[in-house]
């Protein structure tokens, strides 16, 4: 192995294809997008430099605050929900079901592999009020609350999107955190129990600190994916009503490909990238704190 890693030609052969693909798919488009942010036009009319005009437009755009507010709110709510539900399921798998958890894990994970469009159609029918009343409104009628149009306002549609994405993704985070809990040595847990650490004390002082790396990874993955939410919103509300459920990613897509404003679309992409990088760096710095203290 030392001979292989000491051979520069072998290193080039092993890393070359991956570096080439990463450069072609990630680095080149990123640099290209940065160039577009200082330009205006499209592939038909051509591009012309406009300096900082796109960034000034970003500050004056009335849709950006609405999209940013929706994106951040969605990211915070969905991340808390995914991590809490995933952790609760993972703890249930490890400490309750134990070896009998395979079937339950498979059933809970199943929505992850379903197409987002199919899940969006399913939930649109579940919360429909016309032409046929969906199960959600039928239940409200049965309880005496009366049916409601879940997609008539942004606040109602927001919670339907949250519910759909939690159902669709909690199995993934449950399995991800489950693998982290499996790495905790059984001897450590048994010793902690003998010392009187049970329930919350065991979770707070033993399980969470030892599962911290996979927990931080899950939070970063959840926040970054939710800040770039696109497909679930398109499948369920397409950003409506109006722009009340339009995240930044969807607004960027509409700006670039519906209105052919690649320059301003690239500026929105830079905004999204900056937010994701800032959140990731903040989480990495915060994760250095020792959870076993306090």
CSV table of C-alpha atoms in Angstrom, one decimal:
chain,number,residue,atom,x,y,z
A,1,UNK,CA,0.0,0.0,0.0
A,2,UNK,CA,2.9,2.4,0.8
A,3,UNK,CA,4.3,1.7,-2.6
A,4,UNK,CA,1.0,2.6,-4.3
A,5,UNK,CA,0.6,5.9,-2.4
A,6,UNK,CA,4.2,6.7,-2.9
A,7,UNK,CA,3.8,6.4,-6.7
A,8,UNK,CA,2.7,9.7,-8.2
A,9,UNK,CA,1.6,8.0,-11.4
A,10,UNK,CA,-0.6,5.6,-9.4
A,11,UNK,CA,-2.1,8.5,-7.5
A,12,UNK,CA,-2.9,10.3,-10.7
A,13,UNK,CA,-4.6,7.2,-12.1
A,14,UNK,CA,-6.7,6.7,-9.0
A,15,UNK,CA,-7.7,10.3,-8.4
A,16,UNK,CA,-7.6,11.7,-11.9
A,17,UNK,CA,-11.1,10.5,-13.1
A,18,UNK,CA,-12.7,11.7,-9.9
A,19,UNK,CA,-11.0,15.1,-10.0
A,20,UNK,CA,-11.9,15.5,-13.7
A,21,UNK,CA,-15.6,14.8,-13.0
A,22,UNK,CA,-15.6,17.1,-10.0
A,23,UNK,CA,-14.0,19.9,-11.9
A,24,UNK,CA,-16.3,19.4,-14.9
A,25,UNK,CA,-19.5,19.1,-12.9
A,26,UNK,CA,-18.8,21.4,-9.9
A,27,UNK,CA,-15.9,23.8,-10.3
A,28,UNK,CA,-16.4,24.9,-13.9
A,29,UNK,CA,-20.2,25.6,-13.5
A,30,UNK,CA,-19.5,27.5,-10.3
A,31,UNK,CA,-16.9,29.8,-12.0
A,32,UNK,CA,-19.2,30.1,-15.0
A,33,UNK,CA,-22.1,31.1,-12.7
A,34,UNK,CA,-19.9,33.7,-11.0
A,35,UNK,CA,-19.2,35.2,-14.4
A,36,UNK,CA,-22.9,35.3,-15.2
A,37,UNK,CA,-23.7,37.2,-12.0
A,38,UNK,CA,-21.8,40.2,-13.4
A,39,UNK,CA,-23.6,39.9,-16.7
A,40,UNK,CA,-27.0,40.3,-18.3
A,41,UNK,CA,-28.6,38.5,-21.2
A,42,UNK,CA,-29.2,35.0,-22.4
A,43,UNK,CA,-27.8,32.4,-24.9
A,44,UNK,CA,-29.9,33.9,-27.7
A,45,UNK,CA,-29.2,37.6,-27.2
A,46,UNK,CA,-25.7,37.2,-25.8
A,47,UNK,CA,-24.3,38.5,-22.6
A,48,UNK,CA,-23.0,41.9,-21.6
A,49,UNK,CA,-21.2,43.0,-18.4
A,50,UNK,CA,-23.4,45.0,-16.0
A,51,UNK,CA,-21.1,45.2,-13.0
A,52,UNK,CA,-22.9,45.0,-9.7
A,53,UNK,CA,-26.4,45.7,-11.2
A,54,UNK,CA,-27.6,42.2,-10.4
A,55,UNK,CA,-26.6,42.5,-6.8
A,56,UNK,CA,-28.4,45.9,-6.5
A,57,UNK,CA,-31.5,44.2,-8.0
A,58,UNK,CA,-31.2,41.5,-5.4
A,59,UNK,CA,-31.4,44.0,-2.6
A,60,UNK,CA,-34.4,45.8,-4.2
A,61,UNK,CA,-36.3,42.6,-5.3
A,62,UNK,CA,-39.6,42.3,-3.2
A,63,UNK,CA,-39.8,38.6,-3.9
A,64,UNK,CA,-36.4,37.8,-2.3
A,65,UNK,CA,-37.4,38.6,1.3
A,66,UNK,CA,-40.5,36.4,0.9
A,67,UNK,CA,-38.5,33.5,-0.6
A,68,UNK,CA,-35.7,33.9,1.9
A,69,UNK,CA,-38.2,33.9,4.8
A,70,UNK,CA,-39.9,30.8,3.5
A,71,UNK,CA,-36.6,29.0,2.8
A,72,UNK,CA,-35.1,29.7,6.2
A,73,UNK,CA,-38.4,28.9,8.1
A,74,UNK,CA,-38.8,25.7,6.1
A,75,UNK,CA,-35.1,24.7,6.7
A,76,UNK,CA,-35.3,25.2,10.4
A,77,UNK,CA,-38.7,23.4,10.9
A,78,UNK,CA,-37.9,20.5,8.6
A,79,UNK,CA,-34.4,20.0,10.1
A,80,UNK,CA,-35.7,19.9,13.7
A,81,UNK,CA,-38.4,17.5,12.6
A,82,UNK,CA,-36.1,15.2,10.6
A,83,UNK,CA,-33.5,15.0,13.3
A,84,UNK,CA,-35.9,14.6,16.2
A,85,UNK,CA,-38.0,12.0,14.4
A,86,UNK,CA,-35.0,10.3,13.0
A,87,UNK,CA,-33.3,10.1,16.4
A,88,UNK,CA,-36.5,8.9,18.1
A,89,UNK,CA,-36.9,6.1,15.6
A,90,UNK,CA,-33.2,5.2,15.8
A,91,UNK,CA,-33.4,5.0,19.6
A,92,UNK,CA,-36.5,2.9,19.2
A,93,UNK,CA,-34.7,0.6,16.8
A,94,UNK,CA,-31.7,0.1,19.0
A,95,UNK,CA,-33.1,0.0,22.5
A,96,UNK,CA,-36.6,-1.3,22.0
A,97,UNK,CA,-36.9,-3.4,18.9
A,98,UNK,CA,-33.2,-4.3,18.7
A,99,UNK,CA,-32.6,-7.2,16.3
A,100,UNK,CA,-36.3,-7.3,15.4
A,101,UNK,CA,-36.2,-3.9,13.8
A,102,UNK,CA,-35.4,-4.9,10.2
A,103,UNK,CA,-39.0,-5.0,9.0
A,104,UNK,CA,-40.0,-1.7,10.7
A,105,UNK,CA,-36.9,0.0,9.4
A,106,UNK,CA,-37.8,-1.2,5.9
A,107,UNK,CA,-41.3,0.0,6.1
A,108,UNK,CA,-40.3,3.4,7.5
A,109,UNK,CA,-37.6,3.8,4.9
A,110,UNK,CA,-39.9,2.9,2.0
A,111,UNK,CA,-41.2,6.5,1.3
A,112,UNK,CA,-37.6,7.6,0.7
A,113,UNK,CA,-37.4,5.6,-2.5
A,114,UNK,CA,-40.7,6.9,-3.8
A,115,UNK,CA,-40.6,9.6,-6.6
A,116,UNK,CA,-41.2,13.1,-5.2
A,117,UNK,CA,-43.8,13.7,-7.9
A,118,UNK,CA,-45.8,10.6,-6.8
A,119,UNK,CA,-45.6,11.7,-3.1
A,120,UNK,CA,-46.7,15.2,-4.0
A,121,UNK,CA,-49.7,13.9,-5.9
A,122,UNK,CA,-50.6,11.6,-3.0
A,123,UNK,CA,-50.6,14.5,-0.5
A,124,UNK,CA,-52.4,16.8,-2.9
A,125,UNK,CA,-55.2,14.2,-3.0
A,126,UNK,CA,-55.1,13.6,0.8
A,127,UNK,CA,-55.6,17.3,1.5
A,128,UNK,CA,-57.9,18.1,-1.4
A,129,UNK,CA,-61.2,19.8,-1.0
A,130,UNK,CA,-62.5,19.7,-4.6
A,131,UNK,CA,-63.5,17.9,-6.8
A,132,UNK,CA,-63.3,15.2,-4.2
A,133,UNK,CA,-62.8,15.7,-0.4
A,134,UNK,CA,-59.6,14.2,0.7
A,135,UNK,CA,-59.1,12.1,3.8
A,136,UNK,CA,-57.7,15.0,5.8
A,137,UNK,CA,-60.9,17.1,5.2
A,138,UNK,CA,-63.1,14.1,5.7
A,139,UNK,CA,-61.5,13.6,9.2
A,140,UNK,CA,-62.1,17.3,10.0
A,141,UNK,CA,-65.7,17.0,9.0
A,142,UNK,CA,-66.1,13.9,11.1
A,143,UNK,CA,-64.6,15.8,14.1
A,144,UNK,CA,-66.9,18.7,13.5
A,145,UNK,CA,-64.3,21.3,12.5
A,146,UNK,CA,-65.3,21.6,8.9
A,147,UNK,CA,-63.3,21.1,5.7
A,148,UNK,CA,-60.7,23.7,4.7
A,149,UNK,CA,-58.8,24.5,1.6
A,150,UNK,CA,-55.2,23.6,2.6
A,151,UNK,CA,-53.7,25.3,-0.5
A,152,UNK,CA,-55.6,28.6,-0.4
A,153,UNK,CA,-53.0,30.3,1.8
A,154,UNK,CA,-49.3,30.1,2.2
A,155,UNK,CA,-49.4,29.3,5.9
A,156,UNK,CA,-51.6,26.3,5.4
A,157,UNK,CA,-49.7,25.0,2.4
A,158,UNK,CA,-46.5,25.4,4.3
A,159,UNK,CA,-47.5,22.9,6.9
A,160,UNK,CA,-48.7,20.4,4.3
A,161,UNK,CA,-45.2,20.6,2.6
A,162,UNK,CA,-43.6,20.1,6.1
A,163,UNK,CA,-45.8,17.1,6.8
A,164,UNK,CA,-45.1,15.6,3.4
A,165,UNK,CA,-41.3,16.0,3.6
A,166,UNK,CA,-41.2,14.7,7.1
A,167,UNK,CA,-43.1,11.6,6.1
A,168,UNK,CA,-40.9,11.2,3.0
A,169,UNK,CA,-37.5,11.7,4.6
A,170,UNK,CA,-37.7,10.6,8.3
A,171,UNK,CA,-36.8,7.0,7.4
A,172,UNK,CA,-33.5,8.1,5.8
A,173,UNK,CA,-32.4,10.1,8.9
A,174,UNK,CA,-33.6,7.2,11.2
A,175,UNK,CA,-31.3,4.8,9.3
A,176,UNK,CA,-28.5,7.3,9.3
A,177,UNK,CA,-28.6,7.9,13.0
A,178,UNK,CA,-29.3,4.2,13.6
A,179,UNK,CA,-25.9,3.4,12.1
A,180,UNK,CA,-24.3,5.9,14.4
A,181,UNK,CA,-25.9,4.4,17.5
A,182,UNK,CA,-24.7,1.0,16.5
A,183,UNK,CA,-21.1,2.2,16.7
A,184,UNK,CA,-21.5,2.9,20.4
A,185,UNK,CA,-19.8,0.0,22.3
A,186,UNK,CA,-22.2,-2.1,24.3
A,187,UNK,CA,-19.7,-2.3,27.1
A,188,UNK,CA,-19.9,1.5,27.5
A,189,UNK,CA,-23.7,1.5,27.8
A,190,UNK,CA,-23.6,-1.4,30.2
A,191,UNK,CA,-21.0,0.3,32.4
A,192,UNK,CA,-23.1,3.5,32.4
A,193,UNK,CA,-26.2,1.6,33.5
A,194,UNK,CA,-24.3,0.0,36.3
A,195,UNK,CA,-23.2,3.5,37.4
A,196,UNK,CA,-26.9,4.5,37.5
A,197,UNK,CA,-27.2,6.3,34.2
A,198,UNK,CA,-30.6,5.4,32.8
A,199,UNK,CA,-33.2,7.2,30.7
A,200,UNK,CA,-32.4,10.8,30.0
A,201,UNK,CA,-29.1,10.7,31.9
A,202,UNK,CA,-27.9,7.8,29.7
A,203,UNK,CA,-29.1,9.7,26.5
A,204,UNK,CA,-27.7,13.1,27.6
A,205,UNK,CA,-24.2,12.0,28.9
A,206,UNK,CA,-23.4,8.8,27.0
A,207,UNK,CA,-25.5,8.3,23.8
A,208,UNK,CA,-25.6,11.8,22.4
A,209,UNK,CA,-21.9,12.6,22.9
A,210,UNK,CA,-20.8,9.3,21.4
A,211,UNK,CA,-23.2,9.7,18.5
A,212,UNK,CA,-22.2,13.4,18.0
A,213,UNK,CA,-20.3,13.0,14.7
A,214,UNK,CA,-23.1,11.3,12.9
A,215,UNK,CA,-25.6,13.7,14.5
A,216,UNK,CA,-23.7,16.7,13.3
A,217,UNK,CA,-23.4,15.2,9.8
A,218,UNK,CA,-27.2,14.6,9.8
A,219,UNK,CA,-27.9,18.2,10.8
A,220,UNK,CA,-25.6,19.6,8.1
A,221,UNK,CA,-27.0,17.3,5.5
A,222,UNK,CA,-30.6,18.2,6.5
A,223,UNK,CA,-30.0,21.9,6.6
A,224,UNK,CA,-28.2,22.0,3.3
A,225,UNK,CA,-30.7,19.9,1.5
A,226,UNK,CA,-33.6,21.9,3.0
A,227,UNK,CA,-32.1,25.2,2.2
A,228,UNK,CA,-32.0,24.0,-1.4
A,229,UNK,CA,-35.5,22.6,-1.4
A,230,UNK,CA,-37.0,22.4,-4.9
A,231,UNK,CA,-38.7,19.2,-6.0
A,232,UNK,CA,-41.2,18.7,-3.2
A,233,UNK,CA,-42.5,22.3,-3.5
A,234,UNK,CA,-42.8,22.1,-7.2
A,235,UNK,CA,-44.7,18.8,-6.9
A,236,UNK,CA,-47.1,20.0,-4.3
A,237,UNK,CA,-47.7,23.8,-4.7
A,238,UNK,CA,-45.4,25.0,-7.5
A,239,UNK,CA,-44.6,27.9,-5.2
A,240,UNK,CA,-48.2,29.0,-4.8
A,241,UNK,CA,-50.5,30.5,-3.9
A,242,UNK,CA,-48.7,33.5,-5.5
A,243,UNK,CA,-45.1,33.3,-4.3
A,244,UNK,CA,-45.9,32.5,-0.7
A,245,UNK,CA,-44.3,29.0,-0.8
A,246,UNK,CA,-41.6,29.8,-3.4
A,247,UNK,CA,-38.1,29.0,-2.0
A,248,UNK,CA,-35.0,30.6,-3.3
A,249,UNK,CA,-34.0,27.6,-5.3
A,250,UNK,CA,-37.4,27.6,-7.2
A,251,UNK,CA,-37.2,31.4,-7.7
A,252,UNK,CA,-33.7,31.0,-9.1
A,253,UNK,CA,-34.9,28.3,-11.5
A,254,UNK,CA,-37.9,30.4,-12.6
A,255,UNK,CA,-35.7,33.5,-13.1
A,256,UNK,CA,-33.1,31.6,-15.1
A,257,UNK,CA,-35.2,29.3,-17.3
A,258,UNK,CA,-38.7,30.9,-17.4
A,259,UNK,CA,-37.5,34.5,-17.8
A,260,UNK,CA,-34.1,33.7,-19.4
A,261,UNK,CA,-32.3,36.1,-16.9
A,262,UNK,CA,-29.2,34.0,-16.3
A,263,UNK,CA,-27.3,36.9,-14.7
A,264,UNK,CA,-29.9,37.5,-12.0
A,265,UNK,CA,-30.5,33.7,-11.6
A,266,UNK,CA,-26.7,33.3,-11.0
A,267,UNK,CA,-26.8,36.0,-8.4
A,268,UNK,CA,-29.6,34.1,-6.6
A,269,UNK,CA,-27.5,31.0,-6.8
A,270,UNK,CA,-24.6,32.8,-5.1
A,271,UNK,CA,-26.9,33.9,-2.3
A,272,UNK,CA,-28.0,30.3,-1.8
A,273,UNK,CA,-24.4,29.0,-1.8
A,274,UNK,CA,-23.4,31.7,0.7
A,275,UNK,CA,-26.2,30.8,3.1
A,276,UNK,CA,-25.3,27.1,2.9
A,277,UNK,CA,-21.6,27.6,3.4
A,278,UNK,CA,-22.3,30.0,6.4
A,279,UNK,CA,-24.6,27.4,8.0
A,280,UNK,CA,-22.1,24.6,7.5
A,281,UNK,CA,-19.2,26.6,8.9
A,282,UNK,CA,-21.3,27.6,11.9
A,283,UNK,CA,-22.3,24.0,12.7
A,284,UNK,CA,-18.7,22.8,12.4
A,285,UNK,CA,-17.5,25.5,14.8
A,286,UNK,CA,-20.4,24.8,17.2
A,287,UNK,CA,-19.7,21.0,17.2
A,288,UNK,CA,-16.4,21.6,18.9
A,289,UNK,CA,-18.2,22.2,22.2
A,290,UNK,CA,-18.1,19.2,24.6
A,291,UNK,CA,-21.7,18.0,25.1
A,292,UNK,CA,-20.7,16.0,28.2
A,293,UNK,CA,-20.2,19.3,30.1
A,294,UNK,CA,-23.0,21.2,31.8
